[in-house]
Coordinates of C-alpha atoms in Angstrom, one line a residue:
M1 CA 0.0 0.0 0.0
C2 CA 1.4 3.4 -1.0
G3 CA 0.7 6.8 -2.3
I4 CA 1.7 7.7 -5.9
C5 CA 1.8 10.9 -7.9
G6 CA 3.3 12.3 -11.0
Y7 CA 2.9 14.8 -13.9
I8 CA 3.5 15.4 -17.6
S9 CA 3.8 19.0 -18.5
L10 CA 5.6 21.7 -20.6
K11 CA 6.5 23.3 -17.2
K12 CA 9.7 22.5 -15.5
V13 CA 9.0 21.3 -12.0
D14 CA 11.7 21.5 -9.3
N15 CA 12.6 18.4 -7.3
D16 CA 11.5 20.3 -4.2
I17 CA 8.0 20.7 -5.5
L18 CA 7.6 17.1 -6.6
N19 CA 9.0 16.0 -3.2
K20 CA 6.4 18.2 -1.4
M21 CA 3.7 16.7 -3.6
N22 CA 4.9 13.2 -2.7
D23 CA 5.3 14.0 1.0
S24 CA 1.7 15.2 1.3
M25 CA 0.9 11.5 1.2
A26 CA 3.5 10.4 3.8
H27 CA 0.9 8.7 5.9
R28 CA 0.1 6.4 3.0
G29 CA 3.7 5.3 2.7
P30 CA 6.0 5.9 5.7
N31 CA 8.7 3.3 4.9
D32 CA 10.3 4.7 1.8
Q33 CA 10.0 7.4 -0.8
G34 CA 11.4 8.1 -4.3
I35 CA 11.1 10.4 -7.3
Q36 CA 12.2 10.3 -10.9
Q37 CA 12.3 13.3 -13.2
F38 CA 13.3 13.5 -16.8
R39 CA 12.6 15.2 -20.1
F40 CA 11.3 13.5 -23.2
G41 CA 10.9 15.7 -26.2
K42 CA 9.3 19.0 -25.1
Y43 CA 7.6 17.4 -22.1
N44 CA 8.9 17.3 -18.5
I45 CA 7.9 14.1 -16.7
G46 CA 8.0 13.3 -13.0
F47 CA 7.0 10.1 -11.1
A48 CA 6.9 9.7 -7.3
Q49 CA 5.9 7.3 -4.6
R50 CA 5.6 6.9 -0.9
R51 CA 5.9 3.3 0.1
L52 CA 4.2 1.1 2.7
A53 CA 6.3 -2.1 2.5
I54 CA 4.2 -5.2 2.5
L55 CA 6.0 -7.6 0.1
D56 CA 9.8 -7.8 -0.2
L57 CA 10.7 -5.3 2.5
S58 CA 14.2 -4.8 1.0
E59 CA 15.4 -1.9 -1.1
L60 CA 14.6 -4.0 -4.2
G61 CA 11.0 -2.9 -3.9
H62 CA 12.0 0.8 -4.2
Q63 CA 9.9 3.0 -6.5
P64 CA 9.6 4.5 -9.1
M65 CA 11.0 1.3 -10.7
Y66 CA 12.5 0.8 -14.1
S67 CA 11.8 -2.4 -16.1
I68 CA 14.7 -4.7 -16.7
S69 CA 15.0 -3.5 -20.3
G70 CA 14.8 0.2 -19.2
K71 CA 11.9 0.7 -21.7
S72 CA 9.3 1.6 -19.0
L73 CA 8.9 3.1 -15.6
I74 CA 6.2 2.5 -13.0
T75 CA 4.9 4.0 -9.8
Y76 CA 2.3 1.8 -8.1
N77 CA 0.0 1.5 -5.1
G78 CA -1.7 -1.7 -4.0
E79 CA -1.3 -5.4 -4.0
V80 CA -1.7 -8.0 -6.7
Y81 CA -2.6 -11.2 -4.8
N82 CA -1.9 -13.6 -7.6
Y83 CA 1.6 -12.2 -8.2
Q84 CA 3.3 -15.4 -7.3
Y85 CA 1.5 -17.3 -10.1
L86 CA 2.4 -14.5 -12.5
Q87 CA 5.9 -14.4 -11.2
K88 CA 6.3 -18.1 -12.1
E89 CA 4.9 -17.4 -15.6
L90 CA 7.6 -14.7 -16.1
L91 CA 10.4 -17.0 -14.8
N92 CA 9.3 -19.8 -17.0
N93 CA 9.7 -17.4 -19.9
S94 CA 13.3 -16.6 -19.0
V95 CA 12.6 -13.2 -17.4
K96 CA 15.3 -12.7 -14.7
L97 CA 13.5 -10.8 -12.0
R98 CA 15.5 -8.8 -9.5
S99 CA 13.0 -8.7 -6.6
K100 CA 10.2 -10.7 -5.0
C101 CA 7.7 -7.9 -5.1
D102 CA 4.6 -7.6 -7.2
T103 CA 5.6 -4.2 -8.6
E104 CA 8.2 -5.7 -10.8
V105 CA 5.8 -8.4 -11.9
I106 CA 3.3 -5.7 -13.1
L107 CA 6.0 -3.9 -15.0
E108 CA 7.4 -7.0 -16.8
L109 CA 4.0 -8.2 -17.7
Y110 CA 3.3 -4.8 -19.2
E111 CA 6.3 -5.2 -21.4
K112 CA 5.0 -8.6 -22.4
Y113 CA 1.3 -7.8 -23.0
G114 CA 1.0 -4.0 -23.1
V115 CA -2.0 -2.4 -21.4
E116 CA -3.9 -5.7 -21.7
C117 CA -1.7 -7.0 -18.8
I118 CA -4.1 -5.4 -16.4
K119 CA -6.6 -8.2 -17.1
H120 CA -4.2 -10.7 -15.5
F121 CA -4.1 -9.0 -12.1
N122 CA -6.2 -10.0 -9.2
G123 CA -6.0 -7.4 -6.5
M124 CA -6.4 -3.8 -5.5
F125 CA -4.2 -1.3 -7.3
A126 CA -3.6 2.0 -9.0
F127 CA -0.6 2.5 -11.1
A128 CA 1.1 4.7 -13.7
I129 CA 3.5 3.5 -16.3
Y130 CA 5.6 5.6 -18.7
D131 CA 6.4 3.8 -21.9
F132 CA 9.6 5.3 -23.4
Q133 CA 9.1 3.6 -26.8
K134 CA 5.5 4.6 -27.3
N135 CA 6.0 7.9 -25.6
E136 CA 2.8 7.6 -23.6
V137 CA 1.6 7.2 -20.0
I138 CA -0.8 4.5 -18.9
I139 CA -2.7 4.8 -15.7
G140 CA -5.0 2.0 -14.4
R141 CA -7.3 1.1 -11.5
D142 CA -8.5 -2.1 -10.0
R143 CA -11.9 -3.6 -10.9
F144 CA -13.9 -2.3 -7.9
G145 CA -11.9 0.9 -7.2
K146 CA -10.4 -0.1 -3.9
K147 CA -7.4 2.1 -4.5
P148 CA -7.9 5.7 -5.4
L149 CA -6.6 7.4 -8.5
Y150 CA -7.3 11.0 -9.4
Y151 CA -6.1 12.9 -12.5
F152 CA -6.1 16.5 -13.7
Y153 CA -6.1 17.0 -17.5
D154 CA -5.9 20.3 -19.3
E155 CA -5.5 19.9 -23.0
N156 CA -4.8 23.6 -23.6
S157 CA -2.0 24.1 -21.1
K158 CA -0.7 20.5 -21.8
D159 CA -0.8 19.6 -18.1
F160 CA -1.6 16.0 -16.8
V161 CA -1.2 15.2 -13.1
F162 CA -2.2 12.0 -11.4
A163 CA -2.2 11.0 -7.7
S164 CA -3.6 8.8 -5.0
S165 CA -5.1 11.8 -3.4
L166 CA -6.0 15.4 -4.3
Q167 CA -3.2 17.0 -2.2
P168 CA -0.4 16.5 -4.8
I169 CA -2.7 17.8 -7.6
M170 CA -3.5 20.9 -5.5
M171 CA 0.2 21.6 -5.0
F172 CA 1.0 21.4 -8.8
P173 CA 2.2 24.8 -10.1
G174 CA -0.6 26.8 -11.7
F175 CA -3.5 24.5 -10.5
E176 CA -6.6 26.5 -9.8
R177 CA -8.8 25.1 -7.0
K178 CA -12.2 25.8 -8.6
I179 CA -15.2 24.0 -7.1
N180 CA -17.3 21.8 -9.3
T181 CA -20.8 22.9 -8.1
D182 CA -22.5 19.8 -9.7
S183 CA -20.2 17.6 -7.6
L184 CA -20.8 19.8 -4.5
Y185 CA -24.6 19.3 -4.9
Q186 CA -24.0 15.6 -5.3
F187 CA -22.0 15.6 -2.1
F188 CA -24.8 17.3 -0.2
Y189 CA -27.4 14.8 -1.5
Y190 CA -25.4 11.6 -1.1
G191 CA -22.6 12.4 1.3
Y192 CA -19.9 11.5 -1.2
I193 CA -18.8 12.3 -4.8
C194 CA -19.1 9.5 -7.2
E195 CA -16.7 8.6 -10.0
P196 CA -15.7 10.0 -12.4
N197 CA -16.3 13.4 -10.7
S198 CA -14.3 15.1 -8.0
I199 CA -14.8 18.3 -6.0
F200 CA -12.6 20.3 -8.5
Q201 CA -13.2 21.3 -12.1
N202 CA -11.0 19.4 -14.6
V203 CA -10.1 16.8 -11.9
Y204 CA -11.5 13.3 -12.2
K205 CA -11.4 9.9 -10.5
L206 CA -10.5 7.1 -12.9
E207 CA -13.4 4.8 -13.0
P208 CA -13.0 1.3 -11.4
G209 CA -12.0 -1.3 -13.9
S210 CA -10.5 1.3 -16.3
T211 CA -7.3 2.4 -17.9
L212 CA -6.4 5.7 -19.4
Q213 CA -3.7 6.3 -22.0
L214 CA -2.1 9.7 -22.5
K215 CA -0.4 10.0 -25.9
L216 CA 2.2 12.6 -25.8
N217 CA 2.5 13.1 -29.6
D218 CA -0.9 15.0 -29.5
F219 CA -1.5 15.1 -25.8
S220 CA -4.8 13.2 -26.2
I221 CA -6.3 10.8 -23.7
E222 CA -8.2 7.5 -24.3
K223 CA -10.1 5.7 -21.6
R224 CA -11.0 2.0 -21.8
S225 CA -13.0 -0.3 -19.5
Y226 CA -11.4 -3.7 -19.1
W227 CA -14.0 -4.9 -16.5
N228 CA -17.5 -3.7 -16.2
I229 CA -20.0 -4.9 -13.6
Y230 CA -23.0 -4.7 -15.9
D231 CA -21.3 -6.6 -18.7
I232 CA -20.1 -9.3 -16.3
F233 CA -23.5 -9.6 -14.7
Y234 CA -25.3 -10.0 -18.1
R235 CA -22.8 -12.5 -19.3
N236 CA -22.9 -14.6 -16.1
S237 CA -26.6 -14.4 -15.6
F238 CA -27.0 -16.7 -18.6
N239 CA -25.0 -19.4 -16.7
L240 CA -26.9 -19.7 -13.5
I241 CA -26.0 -22.4 -11.0
E242 CA -29.5 -23.7 -10.3
D243 CA -28.4 -26.4 -7.8
Y244 CA -28.1 -24.8 -4.4
A245 CA -25.6 -27.2 -2.9
E246 CA -23.3 -26.7 -6.0
A247 CA -23.6 -22.9 -5.7
K248 CA -22.8 -22.9 -2.0
G249 CA -19.9 -25.3 -2.5
R250 CA -18.3 -23.2 -5.2
L251 CA -18.8 -20.1 -3.2
K252 CA -17.0 -21.6 -0.2
E253 CA -14.1 -22.8 -2.4
I254 CA -13.6 -19.5 -4.1
L255 CA -13.9 -17.5 -0.8
I256 CA -11.3 -19.7 0.8
E257 CA -8.9 -19.0 -2.0
A258 CA -9.6 -15.3 -1.9
V259 CA -8.8 -15.2 1.8
R260 CA -5.7 -17.4 1.3
Q261 CA -4.3 -15.0 -1.3
R262 CA -4.9 -12.0 1.0
M263 CA -3.0 -13.6 3.8
I264 CA 0.3 -13.5 1.8
A265 CA 2.4 -10.7 3.3
D266 CA 5.8 -10.2 4.9
V267 CA 4.2 -8.2 7.8
P268 CA 1.7 -9.0 10.6
I269 CA -2.0 -9.6 9.5
G270 CA -5.3 -9.5 11.4
T271 CA -9.0 -8.8 10.7
F272 CA -11.7 -6.3 11.5
L273 CA -14.4 -8.4 13.4
S274 CA -17.6 -6.5 13.9
G275 CA -19.7 -9.6 14.7
G276 CA -21.7 -9.5 11.5
I277 CA -21.9 -12.2 8.9
D278 CA -19.3 -10.9 6.5
S279 CA -16.5 -10.1 8.9
T280 CA -17.2 -13.4 10.8
L281 CA -16.9 -15.5 7.7
V282 CA -13.7 -13.8 6.6
T283 CA -12.2 -14.1 10.1
A284 CA -13.2 -17.8 10.5
I285 CA -11.7 -18.8 7.2
A286 CA -8.5 -16.8 8.0
Q287 CA -8.1 -18.4 11.4
S288 CA -8.7 -21.9 9.9
M289 CA -5.6 -21.3 7.7
S290 CA -3.4 -19.8 10.3
G291 CA -1.0 -21.8 12.4
K292 CA -1.4 -19.4 15.3
K293 CA -4.1 -17.1 16.7
I294 CA -4.8 -14.2 14.4
N295 CA -5.4 -10.7 15.8
T296 CA -9.0 -9.5 15.5
Y297 CA -10.3 -6.0 16.3
S298 CA -13.6 -4.5 17.1
I299 CA -14.9 -1.3 18.7
G300 CA -17.8 -1.0 21.1
F301 CA -20.1 1.9 22.0
Y302 CA -21.2 2.9 25.5
E303 CA -24.7 3.3 24.1
K304 CA -26.0 -0.3 24.6
Q305 CA -28.6 0.1 21.8
Y306 CA -25.8 0.4 19.3
D307 CA -23.1 -1.8 20.8
E308 CA -22.4 -5.1 19.1
S309 CA -18.9 -5.6 20.4
V310 CA -20.1 -8.3 22.9
Y311 CA -21.1 -10.4 19.9
A312 CA -17.7 -10.0 18.3
E313 CA -16.1 -11.2 21.5
D314 CA -18.3 -14.3 21.6
I315 CA -17.5 -15.1 18.0
S316 CA -13.8 -14.5 18.7
K317 CA -13.9 -16.9 21.6
Y318 CA -15.5 -19.6 19.4
I319 CA -13.1 -19.1 16.5
D320 CA -10.2 -18.8 19.0
T321 CA -8.6 -15.5 17.9
N322 CA -6.5 -13.0 19.8
H323 CA -9.3 -10.3 20.2
H324 CA -8.9 -6.6 20.9
R325 CA -11.9 -4.5 21.8
F326 CA -11.9 -0.7 22.2
M327 CA -14.9 1.2 23.7
V328 CA -15.7 4.4 21.9
S329 CA -17.2 7.5 23.4
E330 CA -18.6 10.6 21.7
K331 CA -15.6 12.4 22.9
D332 CA -13.3 10.0 21.0
M333 CA -15.2 10.8 17.8
F334 CA -15.2 14.5 18.4
Q335 CA -11.4 14.5 18.6
L336 CA -11.2 13.2 15.0
I337 CA -13.5 15.7 13.3
D338 CA -10.8 18.2 12.8
D339 CA -8.6 15.5 11.1
L340 CA -11.2 14.8 8.5
P341 CA -10.1 17.4 5.8
R342 CA -6.5 16.2 5.8
Y343 CA -7.1 12.5 5.3
Y344 CA -10.4 12.8 3.4
D345 CA -9.1 14.9 0.6
E346 CA -12.5 15.9 -0.7
P347 CA -15.7 16.5 1.2
F348 CA -17.0 13.2 2.5
S349 CA -19.6 12.9 5.3
D350 CA -20.4 9.3 6.0
S351 CA -20.2 9.6 9.8
S352 CA -19.1 6.0 10.1
Q353 CA -15.7 7.2 9.0
L354 CA -15.1 8.2 12.6
P355 CA -15.4 4.7 14.2
T356 CA -13.6 3.3 11.2
M357 CA -10.7 5.6 11.9
I358 CA -10.7 4.5 15.5
V359 CA -10.6 0.8 14.8
S360 CA -7.8 1.3 12.2
K361 CA -5.8 3.2 14.9
L362 CA -6.3 0.3 17.3
A363 CA -5.3 -2.4 14.8
S364 CA -2.3 -0.5 13.4
Q365 CA -0.6 -0.9 16.8
D366 CA -0.1 -4.6 16.1
I367 CA -0.6 -5.3 12.4
T368 CA 0.1 -3.7 9.0
V369 CA -2.6 -5.6 7.0
A370 CA -6.3 -6.0 8.1
L371 CA -8.9 -8.2 6.3
T372 CA -12.4 -6.7 6.1
G373 CA -15.8 -8.0 5.2
D374 CA -16.7 -5.2 2.7
G375 CA -18.7 -6.1 -0.3
G376 CA -21.0 -8.8 1.2
D377 CA -24.1 -6.5 1.3
E378 CA -23.8 -5.3 -2.3
L379 CA -23.1 -8.7 -3.8
F380 CA -25.5 -10.8 -1.7
C381 CA -28.4 -8.5 -1.0
G382 CA -27.7 -7.4 2.5
Y383 CA -29.0 -3.8 3.0
A384 CA -32.3 -3.0 4.6
G385 CA -32.9 -0.7 1.6
Y386 CA -33.3 -3.8 -0.6
D387 CA -36.3 -4.8 1.5
N388 CA -37.7 -1.3 1.1
I389 CA -37.3 -1.1 -2.6
L390 CA -39.1 -4.3 -3.1
R391 CA -41.9 -3.2 -0.9
M392 CA -42.2 0.2 -2.7
Q393 CA -42.4 -1.5 -6.0
K394 CA -45.1 -3.9 -4.7
Y395 CA -47.4 -1.0 -3.6
K396 CA -46.5 1.3 -6.5
W397 CA -49.9 0.7 -8.1
I398 CA -51.6 2.4 -5.1
A399 CA -49.4 5.5 -5.6
K400 CA -50.3 5.5 -9.3
L401 CA -54.0 5.8 -8.4
I402 CA -53.3 8.7 -6.1
C403 CA -50.8 10.4 -8.5
P404 CA -53.4 12.6 -10.5
I405 CA -55.0 13.9 -7.3
S406 CA -51.6 14.7 -5.7
K407 CA -50.7 17.2 -8.4
S408 CA -52.7 20.0 -6.7
N409 CA -50.8 22.4 -4.5
F410 CA -53.2 21.8 -1.6
I411 CA -52.6 18.0 -1.6
Q412 CA -48.8 18.5 -2.1
Q413 CA -48.7 20.5 1.1
K414 CA -50.8 18.0 3.1
I415 CA -49.2 14.7 2.0
P416 CA -46.1 13.6 4.1
S417 CA -42.9 14.2 2.0
R418 CA -41.9 10.5 2.2
F419 CA -45.2 9.4 0.7
L420 CA -44.9 12.2 -1.9
S421 CA -41.5 10.9 -2.9
V422 CA -43.1 7.5 -3.7
I423 CA -46.0 9.1 -5.6
N424 CA -43.6 11.3 -7.7
A425 CA -41.7 8.2 -8.7
T426 CA -44.8 6.4 -10.2
D427 CA -43.8 7.2 -13.8
D428 CA -40.2 6.0 -13.2
N429 CA -39.3 2.4 -13.6
G430 CA -35.8 2.8 -12.2
C431 CA -34.5 1.6 -8.8
Q432 CA -33.9 5.1 -7.3
W433 CA -36.4 7.5 -5.6
I434 CA -35.6 11.1 -5.0
S435 CA -36.3 12.4 -1.5
V436 CA -38.7 15.4 -1.9
A437 CA -37.8 16.9 1.5
L438 CA -34.0 16.7 0.9
K439 CA -34.3 18.0 -2.7
K440 CA -36.4 21.0 -1.6
L441 CA -34.0 21.9 1.1
L442 CA -31.0 21.7 -1.2
D443 CA -32.7 23.6 -4.0
G444 CA -33.3 26.4 -1.4
L445 CA -29.7 26.2 -0.1
F446 CA -27.8 26.3 -3.3
L447 CA -27.6 29.5 -5.4
S448 CA -27.6 27.5 -8.7
A449 CA -30.1 24.9 -9.7
H450 CA -29.1 21.2 -10.1
D451 CA -31.6 18.9 -11.7
R452 CA -29.5 15.8 -12.3
I453 CA -29.4 13.9 -9.1
K454 CA -30.1 10.3 -10.1
F455 CA -27.3 8.0 -11.2
D456 CA -27.4 6.8 -14.8
E457 CA -29.4 3.5 -15.0
S458 CA -29.2 3.2 -18.8
Y459 CA -26.9 0.2 -18.4
I460 CA -29.6 -1.9 -16.6
D461 CA -32.4 -3.7 -18.3
E462 CA -35.7 -2.7 -16.6
S463 CA -36.9 -6.3 -16.9
V464 CA -34.2 -7.4 -14.3
N465 CA -35.4 -7.9 -10.7
I466 CA -35.4 -4.4 -9.0
Q467 CA -33.3 -5.6 -6.1
I468 CA -30.6 -6.9 -8.5
R469 CA -30.7 -3.6 -10.4
R470 CA -30.2 -1.7 -7.2
M471 CA -27.3 -4.0 -6.1
L472 CA -25.6 -3.4 -9.5
L473 CA -26.1 0.3 -9.1
D474 CA -24.7 0.3 -5.6
L475 CA -21.7 -1.8 -6.8
S476 CA -20.8 0.9 -9.3
T477 CA -21.6 4.0 -7.2
Y478 CA -22.0 3.6 -3.4
L479 CA -19.4 0.9 -3.0
P480 CA -16.4 2.8 -4.6
G481 CA -17.7 6.3 -3.8
D482 CA -18.5 5.7 -0.2
I483 CA -17.6 2.4 1.4
L484 CA -14.2 1.8 -0.2
H485 CA -13.3 5.5 -0.1
K486 CA -14.1 5.5 3.6
V487 CA -12.1 2.4 4.5
D488 CA -9.1 3.4 2.3
R489 CA -8.7 6.9 3.9
A490 CA -9.4 5.7 7.5
S491 CA -7.0 2.8 7.3
M492 CA -4.2 4.7 5.5
K493 CA -4.4 7.5 8.0
Y494 CA -2.6 5.0 10.3
S495 CA -0.5 3.3 7.5
L496 CA -2.7 0.2 7.6
E497 CA -3.6 -1.8 4.5
A498 CA -7.2 -3.0 4.3
R499 CA -7.9 -6.0 2.1
C500 CA -11.4 -7.2 1.1
P501 CA -11.6 -11.0 0.2
I502 CA -15.4 -10.8 -0.6
L503 CA -14.5 -8.3 -3.3
D504 CA -12.2 -10.6 -5.1
F505 CA -13.4 -10.3 -8.7
N506 CA -13.7 -14.1 -8.9
V507 CA -16.2 -14.0 -6.0
A508 CA -18.1 -11.3 -7.7
E509 CA -18.3 -13.1 -11.0
L510 CA -19.5 -16.3 -9.3
S511 CA -22.1 -14.3 -7.3
F512 CA -23.7 -13.2 -10.6
C513 CA -24.1 -16.9 -11.5
I514 CA -26.0 -17.6 -8.2
P515 CA -29.7 -17.2 -8.6
H516 CA -31.2 -14.2 -6.7
K517 CA -33.6 -16.5 -4.9
Y518 CA -30.6 -18.0 -3.1
K519 CA -29.5 -14.5 -1.9
Y520 CA -32.9 -13.2 -0.9
M521 CA -35.0 -16.2 0.2
K522 CA -38.5 -15.6 1.7
G523 CA -37.5 -12.1 2.9
E524 CA -34.1 -13.2 4.4
K525 CA -31.2 -11.3 3.0
K526 CA -27.8 -12.8 2.3
Y527 CA -29.3 -16.3 2.7
I528 CA -26.5 -18.3 1.0
L529 CA -23.7 -16.3 2.6
K530 CA -25.3 -16.8 6.1
D531 CA -25.8 -20.5 5.4
L532 CA -22.1 -20.8 4.5
T533 CA -21.0 -18.9 7.6
Y534 CA -23.0 -21.3 9.8
E535 CA -20.5 -24.0 8.7
F536 CA -17.8 -22.1 10.6
V537 CA -19.8 -20.5 13.5
P538 CA -23.0 -21.7 15.2
K539 CA -26.1 -20.0 14.0
Q540 CA -27.1 -18.9 17.5
L541 CA -24.0 -16.7 17.7
L542 CA -25.1 -14.8 14.5
D543 CA -28.9 -15.1 14.3
R544 CA -29.9 -11.8 15.7
P545 CA -31.2 -8.4 14.4
K546 CA -28.5 -6.1 13.2
K547 CA -28.2 -3.0 15.5
G548 CA -26.1 -0.8 13.3
F549 CA -24.5 2.3 14.6
S550 CA -25.5 5.9 13.9
V551 CA -23.3 8.8 15.0
P552 CA -25.6 11.2 17.0
L553 CA -25.2 14.0 14.5
R554 CA -27.8 16.3 16.0
R555 CA -26.2 16.1 19.4
I556 CA -22.8 16.8 17.8
L557 CA -24.1 19.8 16.0
R558 CA -25.5 21.2 19.2
T559 CA -22.3 21.0 21.3
D560 CA -20.7 24.3 22.3
S561 CA -17.5 23.9 20.2
I562 CA -19.3 22.9 17.0
H563 CA -22.0 25.5 17.6
K564 CA -19.4 28.2 17.7
E565 CA -17.8 26.9 14.4
L566 CA -21.2 27.0 12.8
D567 CA -21.7 30.6 13.9
K568 CA -18.6 31.4 11.9
F569 CA -19.6 29.3 8.9
T570 CA -23.1 30.7 8.8
D571 CA -22.1 34.3 9.0
K572 CA -23.8 36.2 6.2
K573 CA -20.6 38.0 5.0
F574 CA -18.7 34.7 5.0
I575 CA -21.4 32.9 2.9
E576 CA -21.8 35.8 0.4
Q577 CA -18.0 36.0 -0.1
Q578 CA -17.9 32.2 -0.8
G579 CA -20.7 32.6 -3.3
L580 CA -22.2 29.0 -3.1
F581 CA -25.1 29.1 -0.7
D582 CA -28.1 31.2 0.1
P583 CA -27.4 32.7 3.6
D584 CA -31.0 33.2 4.6
F585 CA -32.1 29.7 3.6
L586 CA -29.1 28.2 5.4
L587 CA -30.2 29.9 8.7
K588 CA -33.6 28.3 8.1
I589 CA -32.0 24.9 7.9
R590 CA -29.9 25.5 11.0
Y591 CA -33.0 26.6 12.9
M592 CA -34.6 23.2 12.2
V593 CA -31.5 21.6 13.8
D594 CA -31.1 23.9 16.8
V595 CA -34.8 24.3 17.8
D596 CA -37.2 21.5 18.8
N597 CA -40.2 22.8 16.9
S598 CA -43.1 20.6 15.9
K599 CA -44.2 22.8 13.1
Y600 CA -41.7 21.1 10.8
E601 CA -42.3 17.6 9.4
Q602 CA -39.9 15.1 10.9
S603 CA -38.5 14.2 7.5
Y604 CA -37.5 17.8 6.9
V605 CA -35.8 18.0 10.3
N606 CA -33.9 14.7 9.8
N607 CA -32.7 15.9 6.4
A608 CA -31.8 19.3 7.9
V609 CA -29.5 17.6 10.4
N610 CA -27.8 15.7 7.6
I611 CA -27.4 18.8 5.5
M612 CA -25.8 20.8 8.4
W613 CA -23.4 17.9 9.1
N614 CA -22.5 17.9 5.4
Y615 CA -22.2 21.7 5.6
L616 CA -19.8 21.5 8.6
V617 CA -17.7 18.8 6.8
F618 CA -17.5 20.9 3.6
Q619 CA -16.6 24.1 5.4
K620 CA -13.8 22.4 7.4
W621 CA -12.5 21.0 4.1
Y622 CA -12.9 24.4 2.3
N623 CA -11.1 26.2 5.2
F624 CA -8.3 23.6 5.2
Y625 CA -7.6 23.6 1.4
I626 CA -8.9 26.9 0.0
G627 CA -9.8 29.5 2.6
V628 CA -11.7 32.6 1.7

């Protein structure tokens, strides 16, 4: 795990500047650092890396790394789990490797297969390769987008900058930090900014499963998708495994191999164990392969209605792991709020980032690699929202009957906003519903109008089961934009590598061959995954309602210290100078949060709380990186 950055430009960039760009990601790679700068034709080119050593801890893993032939140069972040198999392939073809690290394997396979080499890699990664013969740069990202990769492209000035985070791009000479207001609106609605957008104009996130080639002869870029969730789903859905026992057996076999590959490291390994199905299954498989007790980590909450750490402890005792539990208070989370802008390099407001940072800090004291259970909900139908979306579709006919009546202004004012959201969606066959309350509040808050909120569903056939459609949409939006973004930044804050066995692409491709009725059986979510987990851990230890944890945002926003900050951030002069929000409407939203007043519908109050939390997160980010 590392941080990478680099540039191609007509500008001459001093070593000091490139080093500063690189050092802004020091937390991502504390073990080593390196830069390479050179000129090719009229272009200045620089590559840099901060290294967190996981494989081959020697100096032979130093980056940026030249190929054996000297024809290409790489800077790389991540892990290729099948590198040992690929290494043997190279050795059998008389390639004399200098190291035992996966970086060199990637580079030599590039020289053998070109950009198509990326299809051979099973892992989480982001890389940039400069090809001296073709005079082009190739950047690539893993299939699910576990590792981040931003790029800035300006065809007019002939500037191209890439990085694992936004900080190096912001430090590039001449870069203008102009807010993308469409992305900002998306952030306020969803709490994150989805690929390919970023918070800045002309800065993009390379989409998961994609490569980009920058051809220096005409400074043009070409993006290609080498792995697309929708394409894979449609291909595999024609090869369904109708026999349940066979489907379960194959899932078990492929998950065991996914965990085995992710346990390969030259540093200590452990797991995050929340006590849920996904983390329990991953931990149980990992412990069954280990010759000694593995370290497991969970956090508990003093609020008993949220605390599931006791279940994690019971599971740990049964599996026989070396368990570490840390109790979290609101004060512990408060202390991390000021850190958010530095480590979450663009506005991001999923409040579970706070406990995720705390468990990462706890684990990093003993281990360098942590296995997680991410991906189980999206692949095997685990979210409560999948129940809701099925229920909403079932009763949509009632809403259609009411729809004509609901168009009058009088009825619009009388109908609860949640019900109105369903009614407004009656003519839409998609798997998304827009919140009327949230949309109205945001339209009042922003100075400019934004109509496009829904994600593109054109890739999905409307005849497909609505839960499947929503799962596919979440896999391509919510998973990389929120879940993986959250875990990467939280873990890398403490130089901890998080690996996700369930998101092995082989597991995903097999999941698309498993009939949906085995995932959602008689209203029970993740049925086949639960059934498999019961082979490792008794059902009674897992068969319980999921509590979940919700950070008490309204209470946080009402604390004295936060309240004083919001006084500054809601000052009319400050807002007008920023030029993004309506100051009077913002105060109206804040009033909903600060004052217990029954005249507002609860849905509006709840959304006002989320908006003010998003506003606080954004303004802290803005103050840290831009200022007024």
